[in-house]
Coordinates of C-alpha atoms and ligand atoms in Angstrom, one line a residue:
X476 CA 34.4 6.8 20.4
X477 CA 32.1 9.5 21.5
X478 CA 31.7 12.7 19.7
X479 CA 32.9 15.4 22.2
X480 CA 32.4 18.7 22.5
X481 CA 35.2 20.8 20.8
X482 CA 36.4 23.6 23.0
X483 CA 38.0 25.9 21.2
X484 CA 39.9 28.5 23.0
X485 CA 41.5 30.7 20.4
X486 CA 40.2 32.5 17.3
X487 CA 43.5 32.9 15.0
X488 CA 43.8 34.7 11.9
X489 CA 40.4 36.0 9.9
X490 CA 39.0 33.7 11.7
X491 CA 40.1 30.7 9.5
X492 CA 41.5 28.4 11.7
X493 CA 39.8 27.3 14.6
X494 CA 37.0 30.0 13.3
X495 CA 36.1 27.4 10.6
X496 CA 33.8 25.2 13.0
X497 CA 32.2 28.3 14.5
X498 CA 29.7 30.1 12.1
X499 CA 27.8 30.1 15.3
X500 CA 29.0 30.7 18.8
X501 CA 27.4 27.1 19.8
X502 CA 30.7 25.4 20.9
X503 CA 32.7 28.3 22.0
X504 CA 33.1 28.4 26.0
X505 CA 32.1 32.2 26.8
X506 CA 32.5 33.7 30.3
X507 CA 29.5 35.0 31.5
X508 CA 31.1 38.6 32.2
X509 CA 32.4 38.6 28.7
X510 CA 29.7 37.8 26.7
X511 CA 27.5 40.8 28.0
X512 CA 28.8 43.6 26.7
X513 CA 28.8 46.8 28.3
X514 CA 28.9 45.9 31.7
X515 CA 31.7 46.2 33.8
X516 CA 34.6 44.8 33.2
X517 CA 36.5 42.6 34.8
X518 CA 39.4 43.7 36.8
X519 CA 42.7 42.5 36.0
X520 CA 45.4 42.5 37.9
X521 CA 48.5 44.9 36.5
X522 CA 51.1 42.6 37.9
X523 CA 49.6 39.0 38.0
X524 CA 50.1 36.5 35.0
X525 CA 47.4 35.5 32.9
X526 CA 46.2 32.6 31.3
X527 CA 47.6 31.9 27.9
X528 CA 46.0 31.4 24.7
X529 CA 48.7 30.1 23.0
X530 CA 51.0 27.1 23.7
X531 CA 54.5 27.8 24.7
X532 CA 57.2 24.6 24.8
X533 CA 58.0 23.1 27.7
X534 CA 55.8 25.4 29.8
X535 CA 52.3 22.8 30.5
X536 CA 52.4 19.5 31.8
X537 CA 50.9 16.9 29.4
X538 CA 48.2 14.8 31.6
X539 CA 49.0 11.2 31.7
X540 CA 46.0 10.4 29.6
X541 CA 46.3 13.6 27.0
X542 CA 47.9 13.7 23.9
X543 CA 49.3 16.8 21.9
X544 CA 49.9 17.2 18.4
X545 CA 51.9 19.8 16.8
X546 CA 52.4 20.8 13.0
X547 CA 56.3 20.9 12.6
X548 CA 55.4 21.0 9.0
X549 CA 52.0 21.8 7.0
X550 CA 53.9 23.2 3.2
X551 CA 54.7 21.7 -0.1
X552 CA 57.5 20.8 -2.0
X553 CA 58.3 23.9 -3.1
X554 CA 60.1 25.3 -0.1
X555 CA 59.5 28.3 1.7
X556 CA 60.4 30.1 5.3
X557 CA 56.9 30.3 6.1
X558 CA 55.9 26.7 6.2
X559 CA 58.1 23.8 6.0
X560 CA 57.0 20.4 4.2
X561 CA 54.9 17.4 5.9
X562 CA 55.4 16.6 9.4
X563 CA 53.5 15.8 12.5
X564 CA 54.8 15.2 16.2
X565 CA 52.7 13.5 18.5
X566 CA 53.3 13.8 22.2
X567 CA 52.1 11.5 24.8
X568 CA 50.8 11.9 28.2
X569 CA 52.6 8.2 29.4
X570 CA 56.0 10.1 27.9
X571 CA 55.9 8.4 23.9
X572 CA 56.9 10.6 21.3
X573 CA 56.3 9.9 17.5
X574 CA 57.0 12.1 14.4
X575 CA 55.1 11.3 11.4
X576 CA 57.0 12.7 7.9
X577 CA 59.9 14.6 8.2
X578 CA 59.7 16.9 5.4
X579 CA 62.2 19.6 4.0
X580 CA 62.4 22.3 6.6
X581 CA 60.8 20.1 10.0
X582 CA 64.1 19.5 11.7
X583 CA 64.0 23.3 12.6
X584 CA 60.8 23.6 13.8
X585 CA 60.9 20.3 15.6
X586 CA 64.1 21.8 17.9
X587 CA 62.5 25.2 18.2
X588 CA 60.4 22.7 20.5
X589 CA 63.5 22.3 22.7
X590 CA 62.5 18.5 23.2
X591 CA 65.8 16.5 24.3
X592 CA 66.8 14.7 21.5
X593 CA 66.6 11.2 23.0
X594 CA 63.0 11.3 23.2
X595 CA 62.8 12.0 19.0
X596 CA 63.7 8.5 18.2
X597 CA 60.5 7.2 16.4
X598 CA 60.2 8.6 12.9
X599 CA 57.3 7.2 10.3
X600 CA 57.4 7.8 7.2
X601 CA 54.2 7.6 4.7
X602 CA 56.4 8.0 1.6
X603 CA 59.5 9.0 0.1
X604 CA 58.9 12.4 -1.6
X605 CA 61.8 14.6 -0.3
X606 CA 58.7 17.0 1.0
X607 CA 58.2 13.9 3.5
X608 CA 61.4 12.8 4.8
X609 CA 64.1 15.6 3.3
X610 CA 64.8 16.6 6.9
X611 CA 65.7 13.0 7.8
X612 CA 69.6 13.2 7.6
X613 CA 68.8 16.5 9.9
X614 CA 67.3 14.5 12.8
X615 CA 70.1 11.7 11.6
X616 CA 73.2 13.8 12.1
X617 CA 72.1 17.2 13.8
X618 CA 70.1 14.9 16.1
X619 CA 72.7 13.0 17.5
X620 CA 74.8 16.2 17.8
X621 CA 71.9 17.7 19.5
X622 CA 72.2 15.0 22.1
X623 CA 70.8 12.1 20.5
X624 CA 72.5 9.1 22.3
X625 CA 71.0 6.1 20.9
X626 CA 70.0 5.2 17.3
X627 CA 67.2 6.8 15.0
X628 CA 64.7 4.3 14.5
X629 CA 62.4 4.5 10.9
X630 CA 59.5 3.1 9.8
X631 CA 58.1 3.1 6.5
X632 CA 57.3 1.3 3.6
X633 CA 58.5 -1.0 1.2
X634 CA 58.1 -0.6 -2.7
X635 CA 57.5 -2.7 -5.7
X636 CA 61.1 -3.3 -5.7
X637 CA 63.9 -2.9 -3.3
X638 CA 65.1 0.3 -4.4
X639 CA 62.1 1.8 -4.0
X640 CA 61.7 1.1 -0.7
X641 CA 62.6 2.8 2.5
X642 CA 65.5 0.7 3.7
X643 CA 67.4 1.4 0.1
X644 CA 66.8 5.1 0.8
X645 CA 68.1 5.2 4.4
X646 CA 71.0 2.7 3.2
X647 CA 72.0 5.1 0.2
X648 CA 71.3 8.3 2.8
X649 CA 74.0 6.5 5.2
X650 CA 76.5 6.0 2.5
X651 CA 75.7 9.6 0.7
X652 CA 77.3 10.8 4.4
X653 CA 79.9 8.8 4.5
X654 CA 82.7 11.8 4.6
X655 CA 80.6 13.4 7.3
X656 CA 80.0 10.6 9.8
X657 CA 83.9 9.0 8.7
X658 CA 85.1 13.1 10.4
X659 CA 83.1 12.7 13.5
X660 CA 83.5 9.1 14.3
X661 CA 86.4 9.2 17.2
X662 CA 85.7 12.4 17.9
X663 CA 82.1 13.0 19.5
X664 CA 80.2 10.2 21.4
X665 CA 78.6 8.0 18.8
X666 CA 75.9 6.6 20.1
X667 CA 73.6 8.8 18.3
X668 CA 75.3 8.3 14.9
X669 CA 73.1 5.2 13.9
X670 CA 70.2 4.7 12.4
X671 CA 67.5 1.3 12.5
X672 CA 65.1 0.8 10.1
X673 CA 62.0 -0.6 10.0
X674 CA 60.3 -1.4 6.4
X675 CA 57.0 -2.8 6.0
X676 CA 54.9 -4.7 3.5
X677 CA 53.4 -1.3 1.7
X678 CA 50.3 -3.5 0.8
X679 CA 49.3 -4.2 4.5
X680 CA 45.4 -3.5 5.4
X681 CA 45.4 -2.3 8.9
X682 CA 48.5 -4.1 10.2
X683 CA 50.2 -3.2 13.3
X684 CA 53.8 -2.8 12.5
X685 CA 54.3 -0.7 16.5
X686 CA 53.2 -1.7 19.7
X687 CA 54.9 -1.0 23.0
X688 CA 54.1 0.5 26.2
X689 CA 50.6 1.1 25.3
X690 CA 50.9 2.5 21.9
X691 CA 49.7 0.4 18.5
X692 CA 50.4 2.0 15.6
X693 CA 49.1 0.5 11.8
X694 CA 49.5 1.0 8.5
X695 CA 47.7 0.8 5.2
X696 CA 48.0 1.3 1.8
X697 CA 47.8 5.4 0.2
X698 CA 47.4 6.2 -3.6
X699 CA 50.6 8.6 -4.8
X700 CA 52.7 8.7 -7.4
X701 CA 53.6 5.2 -7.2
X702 CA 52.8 2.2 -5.3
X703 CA 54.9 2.3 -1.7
X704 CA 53.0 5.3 -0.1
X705 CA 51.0 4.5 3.4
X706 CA 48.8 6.3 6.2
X707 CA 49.1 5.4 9.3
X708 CA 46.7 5.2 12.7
X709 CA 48.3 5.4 16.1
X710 CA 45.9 4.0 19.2
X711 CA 46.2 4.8 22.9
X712 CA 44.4 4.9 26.3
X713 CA 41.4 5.1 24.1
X714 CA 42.3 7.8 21.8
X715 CA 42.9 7.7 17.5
X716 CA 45.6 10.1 15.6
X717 CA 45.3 9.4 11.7
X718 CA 48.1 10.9 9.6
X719 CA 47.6 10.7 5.3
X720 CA 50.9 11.0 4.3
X721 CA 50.1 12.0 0.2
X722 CA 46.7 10.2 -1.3
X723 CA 44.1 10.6 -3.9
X724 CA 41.3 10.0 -1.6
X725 CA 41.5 6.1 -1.0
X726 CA 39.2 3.0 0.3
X727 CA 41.6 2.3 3.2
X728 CA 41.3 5.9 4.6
X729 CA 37.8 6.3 4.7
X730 CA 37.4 2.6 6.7
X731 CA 40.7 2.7 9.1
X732 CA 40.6 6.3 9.6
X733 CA 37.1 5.8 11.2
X734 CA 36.9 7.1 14.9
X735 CA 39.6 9.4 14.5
X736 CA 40.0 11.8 17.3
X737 CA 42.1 13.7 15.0
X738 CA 42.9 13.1 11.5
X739 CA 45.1 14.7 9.4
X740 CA 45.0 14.2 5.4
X741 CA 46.9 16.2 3.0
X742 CA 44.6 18.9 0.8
X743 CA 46.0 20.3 -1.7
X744 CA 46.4 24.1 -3.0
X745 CA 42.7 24.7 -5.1
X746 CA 42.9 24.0 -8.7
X747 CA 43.0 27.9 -9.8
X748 CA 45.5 29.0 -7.5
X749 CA 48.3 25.8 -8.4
X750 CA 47.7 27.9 -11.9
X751 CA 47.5 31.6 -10.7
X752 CA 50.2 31.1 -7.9
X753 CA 52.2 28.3 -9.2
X754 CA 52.3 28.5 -12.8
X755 CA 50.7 25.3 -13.7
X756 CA 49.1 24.7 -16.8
X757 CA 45.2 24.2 -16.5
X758 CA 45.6 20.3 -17.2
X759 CA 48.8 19.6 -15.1
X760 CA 47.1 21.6 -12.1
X761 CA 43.8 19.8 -12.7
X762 CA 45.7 16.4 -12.8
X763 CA 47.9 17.0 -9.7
X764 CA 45.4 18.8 -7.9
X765 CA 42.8 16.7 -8.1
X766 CA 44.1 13.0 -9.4
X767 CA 48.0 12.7 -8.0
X768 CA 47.0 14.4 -4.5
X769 CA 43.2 15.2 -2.7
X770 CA 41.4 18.6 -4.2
X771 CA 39.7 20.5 -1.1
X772 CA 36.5 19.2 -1.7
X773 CA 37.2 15.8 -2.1
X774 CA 38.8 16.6 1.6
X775 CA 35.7 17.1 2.8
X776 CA 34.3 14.4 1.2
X777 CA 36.9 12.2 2.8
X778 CA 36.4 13.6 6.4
X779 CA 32.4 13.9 6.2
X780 CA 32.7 10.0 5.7
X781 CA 35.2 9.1 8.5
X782 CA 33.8 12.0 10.7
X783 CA 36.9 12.7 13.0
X784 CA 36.4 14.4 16.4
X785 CA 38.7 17.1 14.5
X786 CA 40.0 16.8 11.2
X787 CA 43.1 18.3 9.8
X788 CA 43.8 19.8 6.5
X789 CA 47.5 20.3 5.5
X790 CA 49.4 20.4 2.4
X791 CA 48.5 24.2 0.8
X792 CA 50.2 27.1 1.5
X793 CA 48.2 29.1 3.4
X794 CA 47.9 32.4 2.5
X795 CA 45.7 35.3 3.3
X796 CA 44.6 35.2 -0.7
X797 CA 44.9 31.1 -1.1
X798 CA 42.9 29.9 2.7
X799 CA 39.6 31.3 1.9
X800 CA 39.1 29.4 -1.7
X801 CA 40.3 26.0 0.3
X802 CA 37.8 26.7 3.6
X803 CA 35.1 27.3 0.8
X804 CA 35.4 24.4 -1.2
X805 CA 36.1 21.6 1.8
X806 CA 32.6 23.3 3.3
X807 CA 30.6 22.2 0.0
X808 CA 31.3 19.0 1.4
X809 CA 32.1 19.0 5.1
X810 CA 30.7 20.9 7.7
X811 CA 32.4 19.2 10.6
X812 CA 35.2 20.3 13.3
X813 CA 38.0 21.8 11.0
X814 CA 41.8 23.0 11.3
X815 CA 43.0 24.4 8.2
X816 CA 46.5 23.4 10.0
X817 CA 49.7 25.7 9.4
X818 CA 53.3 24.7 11.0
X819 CA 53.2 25.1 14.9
X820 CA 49.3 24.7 15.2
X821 CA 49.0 22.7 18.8
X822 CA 46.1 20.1 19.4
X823 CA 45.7 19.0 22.6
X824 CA 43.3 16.1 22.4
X825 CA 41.9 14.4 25.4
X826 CA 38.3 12.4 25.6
X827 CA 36.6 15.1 26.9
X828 CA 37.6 18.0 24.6
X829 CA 40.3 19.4 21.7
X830 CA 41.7 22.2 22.2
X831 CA 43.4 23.9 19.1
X832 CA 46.0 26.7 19.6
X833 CA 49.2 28.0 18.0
X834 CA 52.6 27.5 19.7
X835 CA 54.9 30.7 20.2
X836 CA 58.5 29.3 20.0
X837 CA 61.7 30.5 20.1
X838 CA 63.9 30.6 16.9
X839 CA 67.3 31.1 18.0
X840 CA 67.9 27.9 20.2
X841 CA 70.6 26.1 20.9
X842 CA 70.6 21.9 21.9
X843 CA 68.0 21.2 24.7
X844 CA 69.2 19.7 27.3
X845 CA 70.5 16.0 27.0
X846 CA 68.0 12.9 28.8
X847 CA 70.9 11.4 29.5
X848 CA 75.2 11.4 30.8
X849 CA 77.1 12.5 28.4
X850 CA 80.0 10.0 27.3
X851 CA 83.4 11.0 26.2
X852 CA 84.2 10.4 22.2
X853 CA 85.2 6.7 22.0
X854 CA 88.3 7.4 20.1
X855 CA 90.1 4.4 18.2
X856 CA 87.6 1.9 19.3
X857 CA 84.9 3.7 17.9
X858 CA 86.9 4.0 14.4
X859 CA 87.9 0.7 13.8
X860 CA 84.4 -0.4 14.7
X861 CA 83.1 2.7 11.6
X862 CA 86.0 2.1 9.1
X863 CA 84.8 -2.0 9.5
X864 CA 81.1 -1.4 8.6
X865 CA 81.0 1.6 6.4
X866 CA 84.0 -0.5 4.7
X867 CA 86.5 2.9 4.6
X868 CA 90.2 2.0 5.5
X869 CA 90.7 2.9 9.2
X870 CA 94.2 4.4 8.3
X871 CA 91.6 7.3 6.2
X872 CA 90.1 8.5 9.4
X873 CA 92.3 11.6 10.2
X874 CA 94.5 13.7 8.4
X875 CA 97.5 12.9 6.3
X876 CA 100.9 14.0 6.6
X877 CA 100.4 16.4 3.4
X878 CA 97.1 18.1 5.2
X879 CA 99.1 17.8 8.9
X880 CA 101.9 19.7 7.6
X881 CA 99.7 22.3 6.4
X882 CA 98.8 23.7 9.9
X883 CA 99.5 27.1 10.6
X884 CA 102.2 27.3 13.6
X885 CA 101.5 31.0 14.3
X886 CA 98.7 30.0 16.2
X887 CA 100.3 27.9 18.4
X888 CA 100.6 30.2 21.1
X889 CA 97.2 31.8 21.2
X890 CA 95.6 27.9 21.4
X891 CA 98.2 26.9 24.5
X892 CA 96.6 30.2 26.1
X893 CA 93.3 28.6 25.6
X894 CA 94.1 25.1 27.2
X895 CA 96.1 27.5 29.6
X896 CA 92.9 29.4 31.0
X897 CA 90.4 26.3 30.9
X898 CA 93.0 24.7 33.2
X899 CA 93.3 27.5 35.6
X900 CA 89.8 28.6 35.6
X901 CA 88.2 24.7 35.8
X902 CA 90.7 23.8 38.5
X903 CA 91.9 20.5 36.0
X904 CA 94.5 20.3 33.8
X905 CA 94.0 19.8 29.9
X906 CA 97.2 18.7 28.5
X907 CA 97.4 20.4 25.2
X908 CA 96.8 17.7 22.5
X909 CA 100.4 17.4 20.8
X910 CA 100.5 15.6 17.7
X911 CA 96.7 16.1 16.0
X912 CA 95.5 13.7 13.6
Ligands
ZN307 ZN1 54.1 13.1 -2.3
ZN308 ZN1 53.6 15.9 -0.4

């Protein structure tokens, strides 16, 4: 793939962002009037819109051969408000959507994106630290509440042993919400309420474990913790993602990753600040920062090997006292196209040029809108159908008469009134539901 020319269109904070790859103004697009000071200026209209320089959801058509990225999640395991742990969505211009991790704290960024939930069926997981797939049950069961109306669908990989592979921990993630899906089965539509899973061999070199509608996604083998964690590469219309789950810097990254349009590897929190910020010892913050996950300059090191179109640092917090010590040490060994990526930093990558911004979303959001009809709650059917494979008695799934007789009868009134005005408003009558269970 041809290097491009990066064209960058926002400088964000200090300058450390997008800033990184301009110590000179080489790749910036300037506008003539602009860039000569002192002259007139422009006029601007007091009433027209302008152009943005940031990305707002559901406002720009993706081009059918353009893809966008977005950070849903660029933090650690130790959780905070300002960054949730790992996870990536990748938008497509022929309509695919893919999320890669799903780390503590994504599920809220990913539906401050107001994306209907039918199209957030593809989750990959690189490994099973809780900072890479704690959100899961989120997108599981809020998912399917948000309008999710067919299964969630994994992938990730196996382990040395059953249990330490993905399809134990989605198995035992079912199971742990058993009480919570056995109170909603009957009651909502269930489509949504299911969840596929896909485990691979963690050992395979490049192999293609997705392919559909244009789309070939592969996986090979990462270096955390344990054996089990993966990367992956995702290929279409003739551009590369790479996400690095967790890693020590690894042989399999530094040949697959190779033609990258944009690749994303974690990079950890400098050595220093895990013991100034975090309270590490000087040998467990040299031995996690640099041997259980990739120290900022062996980032570099990574990236001036594979050399992406744009590469992608995650995995520190990024502070106004911690992003300066992490741009310094990956530029000892990289002095390529950088984003020092923090959650809701937009890529839009086609072959002609990547364009980094940051998204302005709104927090207080309710469920987008659904992609498809809505279907009444199935009722019996769809209990019987639960009780059988979750192996609960059906005769559990409601209340018994100790609990029944525990309802309150002075409301009874005020609730008739309620069924009362929906009837006479909506033009349709809703008979009162009798005898609850
Ligand atoms: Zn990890
Ligand atoms: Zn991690």
């Amino acid at each position: 793939m041809k290097k491009s020319r990066i064209l960058i269109v926002a400088v964000f904070t200090f300058g450390l962002v997008a800033g990184l790859t301009l110590n000179n103004y080489g790749d910036m697009v300037i506008s003539p009037v602009a860039a000569k000071s002192g002259q007139d200026k422009p006029k601007v209209s007091p009433v027209e819109p302008r152009d943005r320089d940031y990305y707002a959801p559901n406002s720009e058509k993706l081009a059918p051969d353009e893809m966008r990225v977005i950070a849903c999640g660029t933090g650690m395991p130790t959780t905070r408000a300002a960054q949730a742990a790992a996870c990536f969505l990748v938008e497509l211009g022929n309509g695919d959507k893919f999320i890669f991790d799903i780390g503590t704290g994504s599920a809220e960024r990913i539906s401050s994106l107001q994306i209907p939930y039918d199209y957030l069926d593809k989750i990959f997981i690189g490994h099973l630290h809780a900072d890479h797939f704690g959100s899961l049950a989120e997108m599981f069961i809020g998912g399917a509440l948000m309008g999710r109306q067919k299964p969630l669908r994994v992938w990730g990989p196996s382990g040395r042993t059953p249990e330490l592979g993905t399809a134990y921990a989605v198995q035992k993630l079912k199971e742990m919400y058993t009480w919570d899906l056995a109170g909603r089965v009957g009651l909502v539509d269930f489509r949504g309420y299911t969840v596929e899973v896909n485990e691979f061999d963690y050992k395979a070199e490049n192999a293609v474990i997705y392919e559909d509608n244009g789309v070939t996604i592969r996986s090979f083998p990462a270096i955390h913790a344990l054996d089990g964690p993966v990367s992956f590469s995702l290929e279409w219309n003739g551009l590369k993602f790479v996400f690095g789950s967790d890693s020590y810097p690894n042989k399999w990254f530094a040949e697959y990753a190779k033609d990258a349009d944009l690749a994303v590897h974690e990079c950890f929190v400098a050595a220093p600040d895990l013991v100034k910020k975090m309270g590490f010892t000087p040998e467990s913050a040299l031995l996690v920062g640099t041997q259980v996950h990739t120290a900022p300059e062996a980032f570099g090191k990574v990236m001036a090997e594979i050399q992406p179109r744009m590469a992608v640092a995650y995995h520190f917090f990024k502070d106004f006292d911690t992003t300066a010590a992490v741009n310094d040490r990956i530029r000892t060994t990289y002095d390529g196209p950088l984003s020092l990526a923090e959650d809701f930093m937009v890529w839009n990558v086609t072959k002609d040029a990547i364009k980094v911004r940051m998204a302005v979303v709104e927090e207080a959001t309710w469920a987008p809108p659904l992609a498809g009809a809505a279907q009444p709650p199935g009722g019996d059917p769809d209990r019987e159908k639960y009780a059988k494979e979750m192996d609960v008695p059906v005769e559990s799934l409601g209340y018994s008469d100790f609990i029944k007789e525990g309802r309150w009868g002075e409301v009874d009134e005020v609730l008739r009134g309620v069924y009362k005005e929906a009837s006479e408003k909506l033009g349709q009558e809703f008979p009162y539901p009798e005898n609850q269970d």
